[in-house]
JSON list of C-alpha atoms in Angstrom, two decimals:
[
{"chain": "A", "resi": 42, "resn": "PHE", "atom": "CA", "xyz": [14.13, 13.92, -5.64]},
{"chain": "A", "resi": 43, "resn": "PRO", "atom": "CA", "xyz": [12.73, 11.63, -8.45]},
{"chain": "A", "resi": 44, "resn": "SER", "atom": "CA", "xyz": [12.37, 13.76, -12.42]},
{"chain": "A", "resi": 45, "resn": "GLU", "atom": "CA", "xyz": [8.76, 11.81, -12.63]},
{"chain": "A", "resi": 46, "resn": "LEU", "atom": "CA", "xyz": [6.23, 11.34, -10.68]},
{"chain": "A", "resi": 47, "resn": "GLN", "atom": "CA", "xyz": [5.01, 8.15, -9.41]},
{"chain": "A", "resi": 48, "resn": "ARG", "atom": "CA", "xyz": [1.01, 7.83, -9.81]},
{"chain": "A", "resi": 49, "resn": "PRO", "atom": "CA", "xyz": [-0.68, 7.75, -6.89]},
{"chain": "A", "resi": 50, "resn": "HIS", "atom": "CA", "xyz": [-1.94, 4.88, -5.41]},
{"chain": "A", "resi": 51, "resn": "ASN", "atom": "CA", "xyz": [-5.07, 5.79, -5.14]},
{"chain": "A", "resi": 52, "resn": "PRO", "atom": "CA", "xyz": [-6.98, 8.83, -6.06]},
{"chain": "A", "resi": 53, "resn": "GLY", "atom": "CA", "xyz": [-10.29, 7.50, -4.85]},
{"chain": "A", "resi": 54, "resn": "MET", "atom": "CA", "xyz": [-9.79, 7.43, -1.40]},
{"chain": "A", "resi": 55, "resn": "VAL", "atom": "CA", "xyz": [-7.45, 10.72, -2.56]},
{"chain": "A", "resi": 56, "resn": "MET", "atom": "CA", "xyz": [-11.28, 11.75, -3.42]},
{"chain": "A", "resi": 57, "resn": "MET", "atom": "CA", "xyz": [-13.01, 10.54, -0.57]},
{"chain": "A", "resi": 58, "resn": "GLY", "atom": "CA", "xyz": [-10.31, 12.68, 1.61]},
{"chain": "A", "resi": 59, "resn": "ALA", "atom": "CA", "xyz": [-10.71, 15.73, 0.21]},
{"chain": "A", "resi": 60, "resn": "ALA", "atom": "CA", "xyz": [-14.91, 15.03, 0.40]},
{"chain": "A", "resi": 61, "resn": "MET", "atom": "CA", "xyz": [-14.67, 14.75, 4.33]},
{"chain": "A", "resi": 62, "resn": "LEU", "atom": "CA", "xyz": [-12.31, 18.05, 4.12]},
{"chain": "A", "resi": 63, "resn": "TRP", "atom": "CA", "xyz": [-15.29, 19.87, 1.67]},
{"chain": "A", "resi": 64, "resn": "VAL", "atom": "CA", "xyz": [-18.15, 19.07, 4.15]},
{"chain": "A", "resi": 65, "resn": "GLY", "atom": "CA", "xyz": [-16.07, 19.57, 8.09]},
{"chain": "A", "resi": 66, "resn": "TRP", "atom": "CA", "xyz": [-14.67, 22.94, 6.45]},
{"chain": "A", "resi": 67, "resn": "TYR", "atom": "CA", "xyz": [-18.13, 24.46, 6.66]},
{"chain": "A", "resi": 68, "resn": "GLY", "atom": "CA", "xyz": [-16.93, 23.77, 10.39]},
{"chain": "A", "resi": 69, "resn": "PHE", "atom": "CA", "xyz": [-13.73, 25.84, 9.77]},
{"chain": "A", "resi": 70, "resn": "ASN", "atom": "CA", "xyz": [-15.21, 28.85, 8.41]},
{"chain": "A", "resi": 71, "resn": "ALA", "atom": "CA", "xyz": [-19.29, 29.34, 9.08]},
{"chain": "A", "resi": 72, "resn": "GLY", "atom": "CA", "xyz": [-18.66, 27.47, 12.70]},
{"chain": "A", "resi": 73, "resn": "SER", "atom": "CA", "xyz": [-16.69, 30.17, 13.26]},
{"chain": "A", "resi": 74, "resn": "ALA", "atom": "CA", "xyz": [-19.94, 32.74, 13.63]},
{"chain": "A", "resi": 75, "resn": "LEU", "atom": "CA", "xyz": [-20.66, 30.89, 16.49]},
{"chain": "A", "resi": 76, "resn": "ALA", "atom": "CA", "xyz": [-24.25, 31.11, 15.79]},
{"chain": "A", "resi": 77, "resn": "ALA", "atom": "CA", "xyz": [-26.71, 29.94, 12.70]},
{"chain": "A", "resi": 78, "resn": "ASP", "atom": "CA", "xyz": [-27.52, 33.47, 11.20]},
{"chain": "A", "resi": 79, "resn": "GLY", "atom": "CA", "xyz": [-27.26, 34.88, 8.08]},
{"chain": "A", "resi": 80, "resn": "ASN", "atom": "CA", "xyz": [-23.18, 35.23, 8.49]},
{"chain": "A", "resi": 81, "resn": "ALA", "atom": "CA", "xyz": [-22.70, 31.50, 9.07]},
{"chain": "A", "resi": 82, "resn": "GLY", "atom": "CA", "xyz": [-25.42, 30.88, 6.16]},
{"chain": "A", "resi": 83, "resn": "MET", "atom": "CA", "xyz": [-23.03, 33.27, 4.03]},
{"chain": "A", "resi": 84, "resn": "ALA", "atom": "CA", "xyz": [-19.71, 31.67, 5.27]},
{"chain": "A", "resi": 85, "resn": "MET", "atom": "CA", "xyz": [-21.15, 28.34, 3.63]},
{"chain": "A", "resi": 86, "resn": "THR", "atom": "CA", "xyz": [-22.23, 29.56, 0.62]},
{"chain": "A", "resi": 87, "resn": "VAL", "atom": "CA", "xyz": [-18.80, 31.54, -0.66]},
{"chain": "A", "resi": 88, "resn": "THR", "atom": "CA", "xyz": [-16.72, 28.04, 1.11]},
{"chain": "A", "resi": 89, "resn": "HIS", "atom": "CA", "xyz": [-17.99, 26.33, -1.04]},
{"chain": "A", "resi": 90, "resn": "ILE", "atom": "CA", "xyz": [-18.87, 28.35, -4.07]},
{"chain": "A", "resi": 91, "resn": "SER", "atom": "CA", "xyz": [-14.66, 29.03, -3.79]},
{"chain": "A", "resi": 92, "resn": "ALA", "atom": "CA", "xyz": [-13.84, 25.51, -3.16]},
{"chain": "A", "resi": 93, "resn": "ALA", "atom": "CA", "xyz": [-16.37, 25.16, -6.48]},
{"chain": "A", "resi": 94, "resn": "ALA", "atom": "CA", "xyz": [-14.17, 27.68, -8.59]},
{"chain": "A", "resi": 95, "resn": "ALA", "atom": "CA", "xyz": [-11.03, 26.00, -7.76]},
{"chain": "A", "resi": 96, "resn": "ALA", "atom": "CA", "xyz": [-11.81, 22.56, -8.39]},
{"chain": "A", "resi": 97, "resn": "PHE", "atom": "CA", "xyz": [-12.75, 23.68, -12.09]},
{"chain": "A", "resi": 98, "resn": "THR", "atom": "CA", "xyz": [-10.27, 25.72, -12.82]},
{"chain": "A", "resi": 99, "resn": "TRP", "atom": "CA", "xyz": [-7.77, 23.37, -11.92]},
{"chain": "A", "resi": 100, "resn": "MET", "atom": "CA", "xyz": [-9.22, 20.96, -13.79]},
{"chain": "A", "resi": 101, "resn": "LEU", "atom": "CA", "xyz": [-9.19, 23.39, -17.00]},
{"chain": "A", "resi": 102, "resn": "ILE", "atom": "CA", "xyz": [-5.74, 23.69, -16.38]},
{"chain": "A", "resi": 103, "resn": "GLU", "atom": "CA", "xyz": [-4.40, 20.03, -16.33]},
{"chain": "A", "resi": 104, "resn": "TRP", "atom": "CA", "xyz": [-6.94, 20.01, -19.22]},
{"chain": "A", "resi": 105, "resn": "LEU", "atom": "CA", "xyz": [-5.77, 22.71, -21.62]},
{"chain": "A", "resi": 106, "resn": "GLY", "atom": "CA", "xyz": [-2.10, 22.13, -20.55]},
{"chain": "A", "resi": 107, "resn": "HIS", "atom": "CA", "xyz": [-2.31, 17.61, -20.65]},
{"chain": "A", "resi": 108, "resn": "GLY", "atom": "CA", "xyz": [-4.88, 17.03, -22.76]},
{"chain": "A", "resi": 109, "resn": "LYS", "atom": "CA", "xyz": [-6.75, 15.10, -19.54]},
{"chain": "A", "resi": 110, "resn": "PRO", "atom": "CA", "xyz": [-7.65, 15.98, -16.57]},
{"chain": "A", "resi": 111, "resn": "THR", "atom": "CA", "xyz": [-7.30, 14.32, -13.30]},
{"chain": "A", "resi": 112, "resn": "LEU", "atom": "CA", "xyz": [-9.06, 12.95, -10.07]},
{"chain": "A", "resi": 113, "resn": "VAL", "atom": "CA", "xyz": [-6.76, 14.42, -7.27]},
{"chain": "A", "resi": 114, "resn": "GLY", "atom": "CA", "xyz": [-6.08, 17.39, -9.96]},
{"chain": "A", "resi": 115, "resn": "ILE", "atom": "CA", "xyz": [-9.89, 17.99, -9.02]},
{"chain": "A", "resi": 116, "resn": "ALA", "atom": "CA", "xyz": [-9.27, 16.77, -4.92]},
{"chain": "A", "resi": 117, "resn": "THR", "atom": "CA", "xyz": [-6.25, 19.09, -5.03]},
{"chain": "A", "resi": 118, "resn": "GLY", "atom": "CA", "xyz": [-7.92, 22.29, -6.46]},
{"chain": "A", "resi": 119, "resn": "ALA", "atom": "CA", "xyz": [-10.67, 22.31, -4.49]},
{"chain": "A", "resi": 120, "resn": "ILE", "atom": "CA", "xyz": [-9.09, 22.14, -0.93]},
{"chain": "A", "resi": 121, "resn": "ALA", "atom": "CA", "xyz": [-6.67, 24.80, -2.83]},
{"chain": "A", "resi": 122, "resn": "GLY", "atom": "CA", "xyz": [-10.03, 26.95, -3.05]},
{"chain": "A", "resi": 123, "resn": "LEU", "atom": "CA", "xyz": [-11.14, 25.99, 0.45]},
{"chain": "A", "resi": 124, "resn": "ALA", "atom": "CA", "xyz": [-7.72, 27.30, 2.00]},
{"chain": "A", "resi": 125, "resn": "THR", "atom": "CA", "xyz": [-8.07, 30.45, -0.21]},
{"chain": "A", "resi": 126, "resn": "ILE", "atom": "CA", "xyz": [-11.69, 31.65, 1.16]},
{"chain": "A", "resi": 127, "resn": "THR", "atom": "CA", "xyz": [-10.77, 30.70, 4.44]},
{"chain": "A", "resi": 128, "resn": "PRO", "atom": "CA", "xyz": [-9.47, 34.43, 5.60]},
{"chain": "A", "resi": 129, "resn": "ALA", "atom": "CA", "xyz": [-12.11, 36.05, 3.61]},
{"chain": "A", "resi": 130, "resn": "SER", "atom": "CA", "xyz": [-14.94, 33.75, 4.00]},
{"chain": "A", "resi": 131, "resn": "GLY", "atom": "CA", "xyz": [-16.57, 36.30, 6.75]},
{"chain": "A", "resi": 132, "resn": "PHE", "atom": "CA", "xyz": [-15.60, 38.88, 4.62]},
{"chain": "A", "resi": 133, "resn": "VAL", "atom": "CA", "xyz": [-17.04, 38.36, 1.13]},
{"chain": "A", "resi": 134, "resn": "GLY", "atom": "CA", "xyz": [-19.98, 38.06, -1.10]},
{"chain": "A", "resi": 135, "resn": "PRO", "atom": "CA", "xyz": [-20.61, 35.21, -3.56]},
{"chain": "A", "resi": 136, "resn": "VAL", "atom": "CA", "xyz": [-18.79, 36.84, -6.37]},
{"chain": "A", "resi": 137, "resn": "GLY", "atom": "CA", "xyz": [-15.83, 37.37, -3.94]},
{"chain": "A", "resi": 138, "resn": "ALA", "atom": "CA", "xyz": [-15.28, 33.83, -4.09]},
{"chain": "A", "resi": 139, "resn": "LEU", "atom": "CA", "xyz": [-15.90, 32.39, -7.11]},
{"chain": "A", "resi": 140, "resn": "LEU", "atom": "CA", "xyz": [-13.26, 35.53, -7.52]},
{"chain": "A", "resi": 141, "resn": "ILE", "atom": "CA", "xyz": [-11.00, 33.95, -4.94]},
{"chain": "A", "resi": 142, "resn": "GLY", "atom": "CA", "xyz": [-12.17, 30.15, -6.06]},
{"chain": "A", "resi": 143, "resn": "VAL", "atom": "CA", "xyz": [-10.12, 30.86, -9.93]},
{"chain": "A", "resi": 144, "resn": "ALA", "atom": "CA", "xyz": [-7.13, 32.94, -8.03]},
{"chain": "A", "resi": 145, "resn": "ALA", "atom": "CA", "xyz": [-6.20, 29.78, -5.98]},
{"chain": "A", "resi": 146, "resn": "GLY", "atom": "CA", "xyz": [-6.72, 27.20, -8.99]},
{"chain": "A", "resi": 147, "resn": "VAL", "atom": "CA", "xyz": [-4.33, 29.30, -11.32]},
{"chain": "A", "resi": 148, "resn": "VAL", "atom": "CA", "xyz": [-2.77, 30.28, -8.26]},
{"chain": "A", "resi": 149, "resn": "CYS", "atom": "CA", "xyz": [-1.31, 27.47, -6.60]},
{"chain": "A", "resi": 150, "resn": "PHE", "atom": "CA", "xyz": [-1.50, 24.85, -9.76]},
{"chain": "A", "resi": 151, "resn": "TYR", "atom": "CA", "xyz": [1.51, 27.40, -10.19]},
{"chain": "A", "resi": 152, "resn": "MET", "atom": "CA", "xyz": [4.02, 27.37, -7.03]},
{"chain": "A", "resi": 153, "resn": "CYS", "atom": "CA", "xyz": [2.73, 22.92, -6.83]},
{"chain": "A", "resi": 154, "resn": "GLY", "atom": "CA", "xyz": [5.25, 23.15, -10.10]},
{"chain": "A", "resi": 155, "resn": "VAL", "atom": "CA", "xyz": [7.57, 25.35, -8.61]},
{"chain": "A", "resi": 156, "resn": "VAL", "atom": "CA", "xyz": [7.93, 23.38, -5.30]},
{"chain": "A", "resi": 157, "resn": "LYS", "atom": "CA", "xyz": [8.31, 20.64, -6.67]},
{"chain": "A", "resi": 158, "resn": "LYS", "atom": "CA", "xyz": [10.18, 21.31, -10.25]},
{"chain": "A", "resi": 159, "resn": "MET", "atom": "CA", "xyz": [12.13, 24.24, -9.77]},
{"chain": "A", "resi": 160, "resn": "LEU", "atom": "CA", "xyz": [12.99, 24.05, -5.47]},
{"chain": "A", "resi": 161, "resn": "ASN", "atom": "CA", "xyz": [13.29, 20.18, -5.90]},
{"chain": "A", "resi": 162, "resn": "ILE", "atom": "CA", "xyz": [11.12, 19.71, -2.80]},
{"chain": "A", "resi": 163, "resn": "ASP", "atom": "CA", "xyz": [9.11, 16.56, -2.10]},
{"chain": "A", "resi": 164, "resn": "ASP", "atom": "CA", "xyz": [5.88, 18.60, -1.23]},
{"chain": "A", "resi": 165, "resn": "SER", "atom": "CA", "xyz": [4.23, 15.05, -1.51]},
{"chain": "A", "resi": 166, "resn": "LEU", "atom": "CA", "xyz": [0.80, 16.16, -0.42]},
{"chain": "A", "resi": 167, "resn": "ASP", "atom": "CA", "xyz": [1.68, 19.78, -1.95]},
{"chain": "A", "resi": 168, "resn": "VAL", "atom": "CA", "xyz": [0.76, 21.41, 1.52]},
{"chain": "A", "resi": 169, "resn": "PHE", "atom": "CA", "xyz": [2.77, 24.49, 1.01]},
{"chain": "A", "resi": 170, "resn": "ALA", "atom": "CA", "xyz": [1.86, 25.40, -2.80]},
{"chain": "A", "resi": 171, "resn": "VAL", "atom": "CA", "xyz": [-2.04, 25.20, -1.87]},
{"chain": "A", "resi": 172, "resn": "HIS", "atom": "CA", "xyz": [-2.41, 25.97, 1.84]},
{"chain": "A", "resi": 173, "resn": "GLY", "atom": "CA", "xyz": [0.31, 28.30, 2.47]},
{"chain": "A", "resi": 174, "resn": "VAL", "atom": "CA", "xyz": [0.17, 29.66, -0.47]},
{"chain": "A", "resi": 175, "resn": "GLY", "atom": "CA", "xyz": [-3.40, 29.81, -0.59]},
{"chain": "A", "resi": 176, "resn": "GLY", "atom": "CA", "xyz": [-4.15, 31.05, 3.10]},
{"chain": "A", "resi": 177, "resn": "ALA", "atom": "CA", "xyz": [-0.91, 33.88, 2.06]},
{"chain": "A", "resi": 178, "resn": "LEU", "atom": "CA", "xyz": [-3.34, 35.13, -1.38]},
{"chain": "A", "resi": 179, "resn": "GLY", "atom": "CA", "xyz": [-6.73, 34.81, 0.32]},
{"chain": "A", "resi": 180, "resn": "THR", "atom": "CA", "xyz": [-5.21, 36.26, 3.11]},
{"chain": "A", "resi": 181, "resn": "LEU", "atom": "CA", "xyz": [-4.63, 39.42, 0.82]},
{"chain": "A", "resi": 182, "resn": "LEU", "atom": "CA", "xyz": [-7.61, 39.20, -1.52]},
{"chain": "A", "resi": 183, "resn": "THR", "atom": "CA", "xyz": [-9.82, 39.86, 1.34]},
{"chain": "A", "resi": 184, "resn": "ALA", "atom": "CA", "xyz": [-8.33, 43.15, 1.31]},
{"chain": "A", "resi": 185, "resn": "ILE", "atom": "CA", "xyz": [-10.08, 43.94, -2.35]},
{"chain": "A", "resi": 186, "resn": "PHE", "atom": "CA", "xyz": [-13.20, 41.23, -2.86]},
{"chain": "A", "resi": 187, "resn": "GLY", "atom": "CA", "xyz": [-13.74, 42.30, 1.20]},
{"chain": "A", "resi": 188, "resn": "ALA", "atom": "CA", "xyz": [-14.17, 46.26, 0.40]},
{"chain": "A", "resi": 189, "resn": "ALA", "atom": "CA", "xyz": [-17.61, 47.51, 1.38]},
{"chain": "A", "resi": 190, "resn": "SER", "atom": "CA", "xyz": [-17.59, 49.33, -2.33]},
{"chain": "A", "resi": 191, "resn": "LEU", "atom": "CA", "xyz": [-17.32, 45.57, -3.59]},
{"chain": "A", "resi": 192, "resn": "GLY", "atom": "CA", "xyz": [-20.10, 44.78, -1.91]},
{"chain": "A", "resi": 193, "resn": "GLY", "atom": "CA", "xyz": [-17.73, 43.18, 1.10]},
{"chain": "A", "resi": 194, "resn": "LEU", "atom": "CA", "xyz": [-18.39, 43.39, 4.74]},
{"chain": "A", "resi": 195, "resn": "GLY", "atom": "CA", "xyz": [-14.96, 45.29, 5.40]},
{"chain": "A", "resi": 196, "resn": "LYS", "atom": "CA", "xyz": [-14.76, 48.77, 7.02]},
{"chain": "A", "resi": 197, "resn": "SER", "atom": "CA", "xyz": [-15.88, 51.98, 4.79]},
{"chain": "A", "resi": 198, "resn": "GLU", "atom": "CA", "xyz": [-13.60, 54.26, 6.63]},
{"chain": "A", "resi": 199, "resn": "LEU", "atom": "CA", "xyz": [-10.53, 52.32, 4.76]},
{"chain": "A", "resi": 200, "resn": "THR", "atom": "CA", "xyz": [-9.77, 52.06, 1.14]},
{"chain": "A", "resi": 201, "resn": "ILE", "atom": "CA", "xyz": [-8.35, 48.69, -0.65]},
{"chain": "A", "resi": 202, "resn": "GLY", "atom": "CA", "xyz": [-5.05, 50.03, -0.75]},
{"chain": "A", "resi": 203, "resn": "SER", "atom": "CA", "xyz": [-4.71, 50.92, 3.41]},
{"chain": "A", "resi": 204, "resn": "GLN", "atom": "CA", "xyz": [-6.66, 47.68, 3.94]},
{"chain": "A", "resi": 205, "resn": "PHE", "atom": "CA", "xyz": [-3.86, 45.20, 1.64]},
{"chain": "A", "resi": 206, "resn": "GLY", "atom": "CA", "xyz": [-1.43, 47.46, 3.05]},
{"chain": "A", "resi": 207, "resn": "ILE", "atom": "CA", "xyz": [-2.75, 45.42, 6.68]},
{"chain": "A", "resi": 208, "resn": "GLN", "atom": "CA", "xyz": [-3.49, 42.01, 5.32]},
{"chain": "A", "resi": 209, "resn": "LEU", "atom": "CA", "xyz": [0.61, 41.56, 3.63]},
{"chain": "A", "resi": 210, "resn": "THR", "atom": "CA", "xyz": [1.63, 43.51, 7.35]},
{"chain": "A", "resi": 211, "resn": "GLY", "atom": "CA", "xyz": [0.16, 40.09, 8.28]},
{"chain": "A", "resi": 212, "resn": "VAL", "atom": "CA", "xyz": [1.22, 37.69, 6.04]},
{"chain": "A", "resi": 213, "resn": "ILE", "atom": "CA", "xyz": [5.12, 38.30, 6.74]},
{"chain": "A", "resi": 214, "resn": "ALA", "atom": "CA", "xyz": [4.84, 38.03, 10.32]},
{"chain": "A", "resi": 215, "resn": "VAL", "atom": "CA", "xyz": [3.37, 34.37, 9.96]},
{"chain": "A", "resi": 216, "resn": "LEU", "atom": "CA", "xyz": [5.90, 34.13, 7.17]},
{"chain": "A", "resi": 217, "resn": "VAL", "atom": "CA", "xyz": [8.25, 35.26, 9.68]},
{"chain": "A", "resi": 218, "resn": "TRP", "atom": "CA", "xyz": [6.92, 33.70, 13.24]},
{"chain": "A", "resi": 219, "resn": "SER", "atom": "CA", "xyz": [6.49, 30.11, 11.67]},
{"chain": "A", "resi": 220, "resn": "GLY", "atom": "CA", "xyz": [9.58, 30.00, 9.32]},
{"chain": "A", "resi": 221, "resn": "VAL", "atom": "CA", "xyz": [12.02, 31.15, 12.37]},
{"chain": "A", "resi": 222, "resn": "LEU", "atom": "CA", "xyz": [10.00, 28.20, 14.99]},
{"chain": "A", "resi": 223, "resn": "THR", "atom": "CA", "xyz": [10.39, 25.69, 12.14]},
{"chain": "A", "resi": 224, "resn": "PHE", "atom": "CA", "xyz": [13.86, 26.45, 11.69]},
{"chain": "A", "resi": 225, "resn": "VAL", "atom": "CA", "xyz": [14.68, 25.69, 14.99]},
{"chain": "A", "resi": 226, "resn": "ILE", "atom": "CA", "xyz": [11.83, 22.72, 15.86]},
{"chain": "A", "resi": 227, "resn": "VAL", "atom": "CA", "xyz": [13.80, 20.99, 12.29]},
{"chain": "A", "resi": 228, "resn": "LYS", "atom": "CA", "xyz": [17.69, 21.47, 13.97]},
{"chain": "A", "resi": 229, "resn": "ILE", "atom": "CA", "xyz": [16.22, 19.88, 17.47]},
{"chain": "A", "resi": 230, "resn": "VAL", "atom": "CA", "xyz": [14.32, 16.76, 15.60]},
{"chain": "A", "resi": 231, "resn": "GLN", "atom": "CA", "xyz": [17.92, 17.09, 12.81]},
{"chain": "A", "resi": 232, "resn": "ALA", "atom": "CA", "xyz": [19.65, 16.82, 16.58]},
{"chain": "A", "resi": 233, "resn": "LEU", "atom": "CA", "xyz": [18.01, 14.00, 18.68]},
{"chain": "A", "resi": 234, "resn": "VAL", "atom": "CA", "xyz": [17.02, 11.27, 16.11]},
{"chain": "A", "resi": 235, "resn": "GLY", "atom": "CA", "xyz": [17.31, 12.93, 11.84]},
{"chain": "A", "resi": 236, "resn": "LEU", "atom": "CA", "xyz": [16.05, 13.87, 9.21]},
{"chain": "A", "resi": 237, "resn": "ARG", "atom": "CA", "xyz": [15.84, 11.43, 7.02]},
{"chain": "A", "resi": 238, "resn": "ALA", "atom": "CA", "xyz": [15.72, 8.05, 7.00]},
{"chain": "A", "resi": 239, "resn": "SER", "atom": "CA", "xyz": [18.24, 5.73, 5.70]},
{"chain": "A", "resi": 240, "resn": "SER", "atom": "CA", "xyz": [18.05, 4.71, 1.75]},
{"chain": "A", "resi": 241, "resn": "ASP", "atom": "CA", "xyz": [17.89, 1.01, 3.33]},
{"chain": "A", "resi": 242, "resn": "GLU", "atom": "CA", "xyz": [14.73, 2.26, 5.43]},
{"chain": "A", "resi": 243, "resn": "GLU", "atom": "CA", "xyz": [13.37, 4.22, 2.02]},
{"chain": "A", "resi": 244, "resn": "THR", "atom": "CA", "xyz": [13.19, 0.84, -0.17]},
{"chain": "A", "resi": 245, "resn": "GLU", "atom": "CA", "xyz": [12.61, -1.26, 2.62]},
{"chain": "A", "resi": 246, "resn": "GLY", "atom": "CA", "xyz": [9.21, 0.48, 3.16]},
{"chain": "A", "resi": 247, "resn": "LEU", "atom": "CA", "xyz": [8.99, 3.15, 6.65]},
{"chain": "A", "resi": 248, "resn": "ASP", "atom": "CA", "xyz": [5.54, 0.95, 7.42]},
{"chain": "A", "resi": 249, "resn": "VAL", "atom": "CA", "xyz": [7.49, -1.94, 7.50]},
{"chain": "A", "resi": 250, "resn": "VAL", "atom": "CA", "xyz": [10.10, -0.30, 9.87]},
{"chain": "A", "resi": 251, "resn": "THR", "atom": "CA", "xyz": [8.04, 1.44, 11.85]},
{"chain": "A", "resi": 252, "resn": "HIS", "atom": "CA", "xyz": [5.24, -0.87, 12.72]},
{"chain": "A", "resi": 253, "resn": "GLY", "atom": "CA", "xyz": [6.58, -4.20, 10.89]},
{"chain": "A", "resi": 254, "resn": "GLU", "atom": "CA", "xyz": [3.67, -4.54, 8.70]},
{"chain": "A", "resi": 255, "resn": "ARG", "atom": "CA", "xyz": [2.67, -3.17, 5.32]},
{"chain": "A", "resi": 256, "resn": "GLY", "atom": "CA", "xyz": [-0.38, -1.15, 4.72]},
{"chain": "A", "resi": 257, "resn": "TYR", "atom": "CA", "xyz": [-1.41, -3.69, 2.07]},
{"chain": "A", "resi": 258, "resn": "GLU", "atom": "CA", "xyz": [-0.61, -6.87, 1.73]},
{"chain": "A", "resi": 259, "resn": "LEU", "atom": "CA", "xyz": [-0.61, -8.58, -1.97]}
]
């Protein structure tokens, strides 16, 4: 894994992809209501608020820390906000969504650094830091901002603490399940075809090696 990360090839295309994800995410959250009603409308609203808040938070962190905000950073922040609000979208209100978005921007931003710089894992699209950490964070924060006492749609007979325990149990169960199955799949792939391309193949480019063509002939 390189000590210095390469600059993004095409930030404009990244932003276009993020914009399509942003619009499509309404299908994840609002569409899950299976009706065109107030619940779907609120899910769409909180989804939008969280994505915008996370994108803005990510931009501020980059601006304050590095002197310049980046388009790819803003796009990544928006996706972090979308991933984090998904578990909570049917249970929180606008204020909860705003705070979840801010939390997503902060936590996912720093987890990207942990994955790449501390763990030296080549996660080019920041999938774990954004979707994995963001999803877990949103699941846990649902217990807080989804509480009926804070204007959420949670069960009034449950306290924030008891609901948090339930949410934490769910996160741990998913982590163990996906971790074990991923390990099994990785070992199978490693035994059959291998996990890494050779140094020569990486230098030549996987598009050429696999498909006999390049994405761009310049």
